[in-house]
């Protein structure tokens, strides 16, 4: 997946570098749109990864709380 992103970005970068080499206005717009789409997809992936990590951390937190409550309920009270 990372290779696809890198390829898209490099292709876009090369396209931008060579825009003055006889390309039409439509080609320039297409390259710009591809670049914007690649950036939007990257941002969405980053947001999804951050959300996934947040959910994992939240699940770990609740698991710790549950385990502490379980251990507390299983420990005999001292008199």
Short mmCIF file of N, CA and C in Angstrom, two decimals:
data_model
loop_
_atom_site.label_atom_id
_atom_site.label_comp_id
_atom_site.label_asym_id
_atom_site.label_seq_id
_atom_site.Cartn_x
_atom_site.Cartn_y
_atom_site.Cartn_z
N UNK A 1 0.83 -1.18 0.00
CA UNK A 1 0.00 0.00 0.00
C UNK A 1 0.88 1.24 0.00
N UNK A 2 1.95 1.21 0.79
CA UNK A 2 2.85 2.35 0.83
C UNK A 2 3.52 2.58 -0.52
N UNK A 3 3.79 1.48 -1.24
CA UNK A 3 4.41 1.61 -2.56
C UNK A 3 3.46 2.30 -3.53
N UNK A 4 2.18 2.00 -3.41
CA UNK A 4 1.19 2.62 -4.30
C UNK A 4 1.15 4.13 -4.05
N UNK A 5 1.16 4.49 -2.78
CA UNK A 5 1.12 5.91 -2.43
C UNK A 5 2.37 6.61 -2.94
N UNK A 6 3.52 6.00 -2.70
CA UNK A 6 4.78 6.59 -3.15
C UNK A 6 4.79 6.73 -4.66
N UNK A 7 4.32 5.71 -5.37
CA UNK A 7 4.28 5.76 -6.82
C UNK A 7 3.37 6.89 -7.30
N UNK A 8 2.21 7.02 -6.65
CA UNK A 8 1.27 8.08 -7.03
C UNK A 8 1.89 9.46 -6.81
N UNK A 9 2.52 9.64 -5.67
CA UNK A 9 3.13 10.93 -5.36
C UNK A 9 4.28 11.23 -6.32
N UNK A 10 5.12 10.23 -6.57
CA UNK A 10 6.25 10.46 -7.49
C UNK A 10 5.75 10.74 -8.91
N UNK A 11 4.74 10.02 -9.33
CA UNK A 11 4.18 10.26 -10.66
C UNK A 11 3.64 11.68 -10.76
N UNK A 12 2.93 12.09 -9.72
CA UNK A 12 2.40 13.45 -9.70
C UNK A 12 3.52 14.47 -9.69
N UNK A 13 4.56 14.21 -8.90
CA UNK A 13 5.68 15.15 -8.82
C UNK A 13 6.37 15.27 -10.18
N UNK A 14 6.60 14.13 -10.83
CA UNK A 14 7.23 14.19 -12.15
C UNK A 14 6.32 14.91 -13.15
N UNK A 15 5.04 14.68 -13.04
CA UNK A 15 4.10 15.35 -13.92
C UNK A 15 4.13 16.85 -13.72
N UNK A 16 4.23 17.28 -12.47
CA UNK A 16 4.29 18.71 -12.17
C UNK A 16 5.60 19.29 -12.69
N UNK A 17 6.69 18.55 -12.55
CA UNK A 17 7.99 19.06 -13.02
C UNK A 17 8.00 19.24 -14.54
N UNK A 18 7.32 18.34 -15.23
CA UNK A 18 7.36 18.37 -16.69
C UNK A 18 6.12 19.01 -17.30
N UNK A 19 5.38 19.80 -16.54
CA UNK A 19 4.17 20.41 -17.09
C UNK A 19 4.47 21.40 -18.20
N UNK A 20 5.63 21.95 -18.20
CA UNK A 20 5.98 22.90 -19.25
C UNK A 20 6.46 22.24 -20.52
N UNK A 21 6.46 20.92 -20.59
CA UNK A 21 7.00 20.20 -21.74
C UNK A 21 5.93 19.85 -22.77
N UNK A 22 5.14 20.84 -23.16
CA UNK A 22 4.18 20.63 -24.22
C UNK A 22 2.89 19.94 -23.81
N UNK A 23 2.59 19.88 -22.53
CA UNK A 23 1.35 19.25 -22.10
C UNK A 23 0.19 20.23 -22.22
N UNK A 24 -0.97 19.69 -22.43
CA UNK A 24 -2.14 20.54 -22.58
C UNK A 24 -2.63 20.99 -21.20
N UNK A 25 -3.52 21.97 -21.24
CA UNK A 25 -4.11 22.46 -19.99
C UNK A 25 -4.91 21.37 -19.30
N UNK A 26 -5.55 20.53 -20.10
CA UNK A 26 -6.34 19.43 -19.52
C UNK A 26 -5.43 18.45 -18.77
N UNK A 27 -4.28 18.16 -19.33
CA UNK A 27 -3.33 17.27 -18.66
C UNK A 27 -2.85 17.89 -17.36
N UNK A 28 -2.60 19.17 -17.38
CA UNK A 28 -2.17 19.86 -16.16
C UNK A 28 -3.24 19.78 -15.09
N UNK A 29 -4.49 20.00 -15.48
CA UNK A 29 -5.60 19.91 -14.52
C UNK A 29 -5.74 18.50 -13.98
N UNK A 30 -5.58 17.51 -14.86
CA UNK A 30 -5.68 16.12 -14.43
C UNK A 30 -4.59 15.77 -13.42
N UNK A 31 -3.38 16.24 -13.68
CA UNK A 31 -2.29 15.99 -12.74
C UNK A 31 -2.54 16.67 -11.40
N UNK A 32 -3.09 17.85 -11.44
CA UNK A 32 -3.40 18.57 -10.21
C UNK A 32 -4.49 17.83 -9.43
N UNK A 33 -5.50 17.34 -10.15
CA UNK A 33 -6.56 16.58 -9.50
C UNK A 33 -6.03 15.29 -8.88
N UNK A 34 -5.13 14.61 -9.60
CA UNK A 34 -4.53 13.40 -9.07
C UNK A 34 -3.73 13.70 -7.80
N UNK A 35 -3.02 14.79 -7.82
CA UNK A 35 -2.23 15.19 -6.66
C UNK A 35 -3.14 15.47 -5.46
N UNK A 36 -4.22 16.19 -5.70
CA UNK A 36 -5.16 16.50 -4.61
C UNK A 36 -5.81 15.23 -4.08
N UNK A 37 -6.18 14.32 -4.98
CA UNK A 37 -6.80 13.07 -4.56
C UNK A 37 -5.84 12.22 -3.73
N UNK A 38 -4.57 12.16 -4.15
CA UNK A 38 -3.57 11.41 -3.39
C UNK A 38 -3.40 12.00 -1.99
N UNK A 39 -3.38 13.31 -1.90
CA UNK A 39 -3.24 13.97 -0.60
C UNK A 39 -4.47 13.70 0.27
N UNK A 40 -5.66 13.75 -0.31
CA UNK A 40 -6.88 13.49 0.45
C UNK A 40 -6.91 12.04 0.95
N UNK A 41 -6.49 11.11 0.12
CA UNK A 41 -6.44 9.71 0.54
C UNK A 41 -5.43 9.51 1.66
N UNK A 42 -4.30 10.18 1.58
CA UNK A 42 -3.28 10.07 2.63
C UNK A 42 -3.83 10.59 3.96
N UNK A 43 -4.52 11.72 3.91
CA UNK A 43 -5.10 12.28 5.12
C UNK A 43 -6.15 11.35 5.71
N UNK A 44 -6.98 10.75 4.86
CA UNK A 44 -7.99 9.82 5.35
C UNK A 44 -7.35 8.59 6.00
N UNK A 45 -6.28 8.09 5.40
CA UNK A 45 -5.58 6.94 5.99
C UNK A 45 -4.98 7.30 7.34
N UNK A 46 -4.40 8.49 7.44
CA UNK A 46 -3.82 8.92 8.71
C UNK A 46 -4.89 9.06 9.78
N UNK A 47 -6.04 9.64 9.41
CA UNK A 47 -7.14 9.79 10.36
C UNK A 47 -7.66 8.42 10.81
N UNK A 48 -7.78 7.48 9.87
CA UNK A 48 -8.27 6.14 10.20
C UNK A 48 -7.29 5.42 11.13
N UNK A 49 -5.99 5.59 10.88
CA UNK A 49 -4.99 4.96 11.74
C UNK A 49 -5.03 5.56 13.14
N UNK A 50 -5.18 6.87 13.23
CA UNK A 50 -5.26 7.53 14.54
C UNK A 50 -6.51 7.07 15.29
N UNK A 51 -7.62 6.96 14.60
CA UNK A 51 -8.87 6.50 15.22
C UNK A 51 -8.73 5.06 15.71
N UNK A 52 -8.09 4.22 14.91
CA UNK A 52 -7.86 2.83 15.30
C UNK A 52 -7.01 2.75 16.56
N UNK A 53 -5.94 3.52 16.61
CA UNK A 53 -5.08 3.52 17.80
C UNK A 53 -5.83 4.04 19.03
N UNK A 54 -6.69 5.04 18.83
CA UNK A 54 -7.46 5.59 19.94
C UNK A 54 -8.42 4.53 20.49
N UNK A 55 -9.06 3.79 19.58
CA UNK A 55 -9.98 2.74 20.01
C UNK A 55 -9.25 1.61 20.74
N UNK A 56 -8.08 1.26 20.25
CA UNK A 56 -7.29 0.22 20.91
C UNK A 56 -6.91 0.66 22.32
N UNK A 57 -6.46 1.89 22.45
CA UNK A 57 -6.07 2.40 23.77
C UNK A 57 -7.27 2.45 24.70
N UNK A 58 -8.42 2.86 24.19
CA UNK A 58 -9.64 2.89 25.01
C UNK A 58 -10.03 1.48 25.46
N UNK A 59 -9.92 0.51 24.57
CA UNK A 59 -10.24 -0.88 24.93
C UNK A 59 -9.28 -1.39 26.00
N UNK A 60 -8.01 -1.04 25.87
CA UNK A 60 -7.03 -1.45 26.89
C UNK A 60 -7.36 -0.83 28.24
N UNK A 61 -7.75 0.43 28.22
CA UNK A 61 -8.11 1.12 29.47
C UNK A 61 -9.28 0.42 30.15
N UNK A 62 -10.34 0.11 29.38
CA UNK A 62 -11.51 -0.55 29.95
C UNK A 62 -11.16 -1.96 30.42
N UNK A 63 -10.30 -2.63 29.71
CA UNK A 63 -9.88 -3.97 30.13
C UNK A 63 -9.15 -3.90 31.47
N UNK A 64 -8.26 -2.90 31.62
CA UNK A 64 -7.56 -2.73 32.90
C UNK A 64 -8.54 -2.49 34.03
N UNK A 65 -9.52 -1.63 33.78
CA UNK A 65 -10.53 -1.33 34.81
C UNK A 65 -11.30 -2.59 35.18
N UNK A 66 -11.69 -3.36 34.20
CA UNK A 66 -12.43 -4.59 34.47
C UNK A 66 -11.59 -5.60 35.25
N UNK A 67 -10.33 -5.72 34.87
CA UNK A 67 -9.44 -6.67 35.56
C UNK A 67 -9.19 -6.23 37.00
N UNK A 68 -9.04 -4.93 37.23
CA UNK A 68 -8.86 -4.44 38.59
C UNK A 68 -10.10 -4.73 39.43
N UNK A 69 -11.28 -4.51 38.86
CA UNK A 69 -12.52 -4.80 39.58
C UNK A 69 -12.64 -6.29 39.87
N UNK A 70 -12.27 -7.12 38.90
CA UNK A 70 -12.32 -8.57 39.09
C UNK A 70 -11.37 -9.00 40.20
N UNK A 71 -10.13 -8.50 40.14
CA UNK A 71 -9.16 -8.86 41.18
C UNK A 71 -9.62 -8.40 42.55
N UNK A 72 -10.19 -7.21 42.59
CA UNK A 72 -10.68 -6.68 43.86
C UNK A 72 -11.82 -7.56 44.41
N UNK A 73 -12.70 -8.02 43.52
CA UNK A 73 -13.81 -8.87 43.97
C UNK A 73 -13.34 -10.25 44.39
N UNK A 74 -12.24 -10.71 43.87
CA UNK A 74 -11.73 -12.05 44.20
C UNK A 74 -10.82 -12.05 45.41
N UNK A 75 -10.36 -10.89 45.84
CA UNK A 75 -9.46 -10.82 46.98
C UNK A 75 -10.29 -10.82 48.25
N UNK A 76 -9.97 -11.74 49.16
CA UNK A 76 -10.73 -11.78 50.42
C UNK A 76 -10.45 -10.52 51.24
N UNK A 77 -11.49 -10.07 51.93
CA UNK A 77 -11.33 -8.88 52.75
C UNK A 77 -10.58 -9.23 54.02
N UNK A 78 -9.73 -8.31 54.45
CA UNK A 78 -8.99 -8.51 55.70
C UNK A 78 -9.82 -7.94 56.84
N UNK A 79 -9.82 -8.68 57.93
CA UNK A 79 -10.60 -8.20 59.07
C UNK A 79 -9.71 -7.70 60.17
#
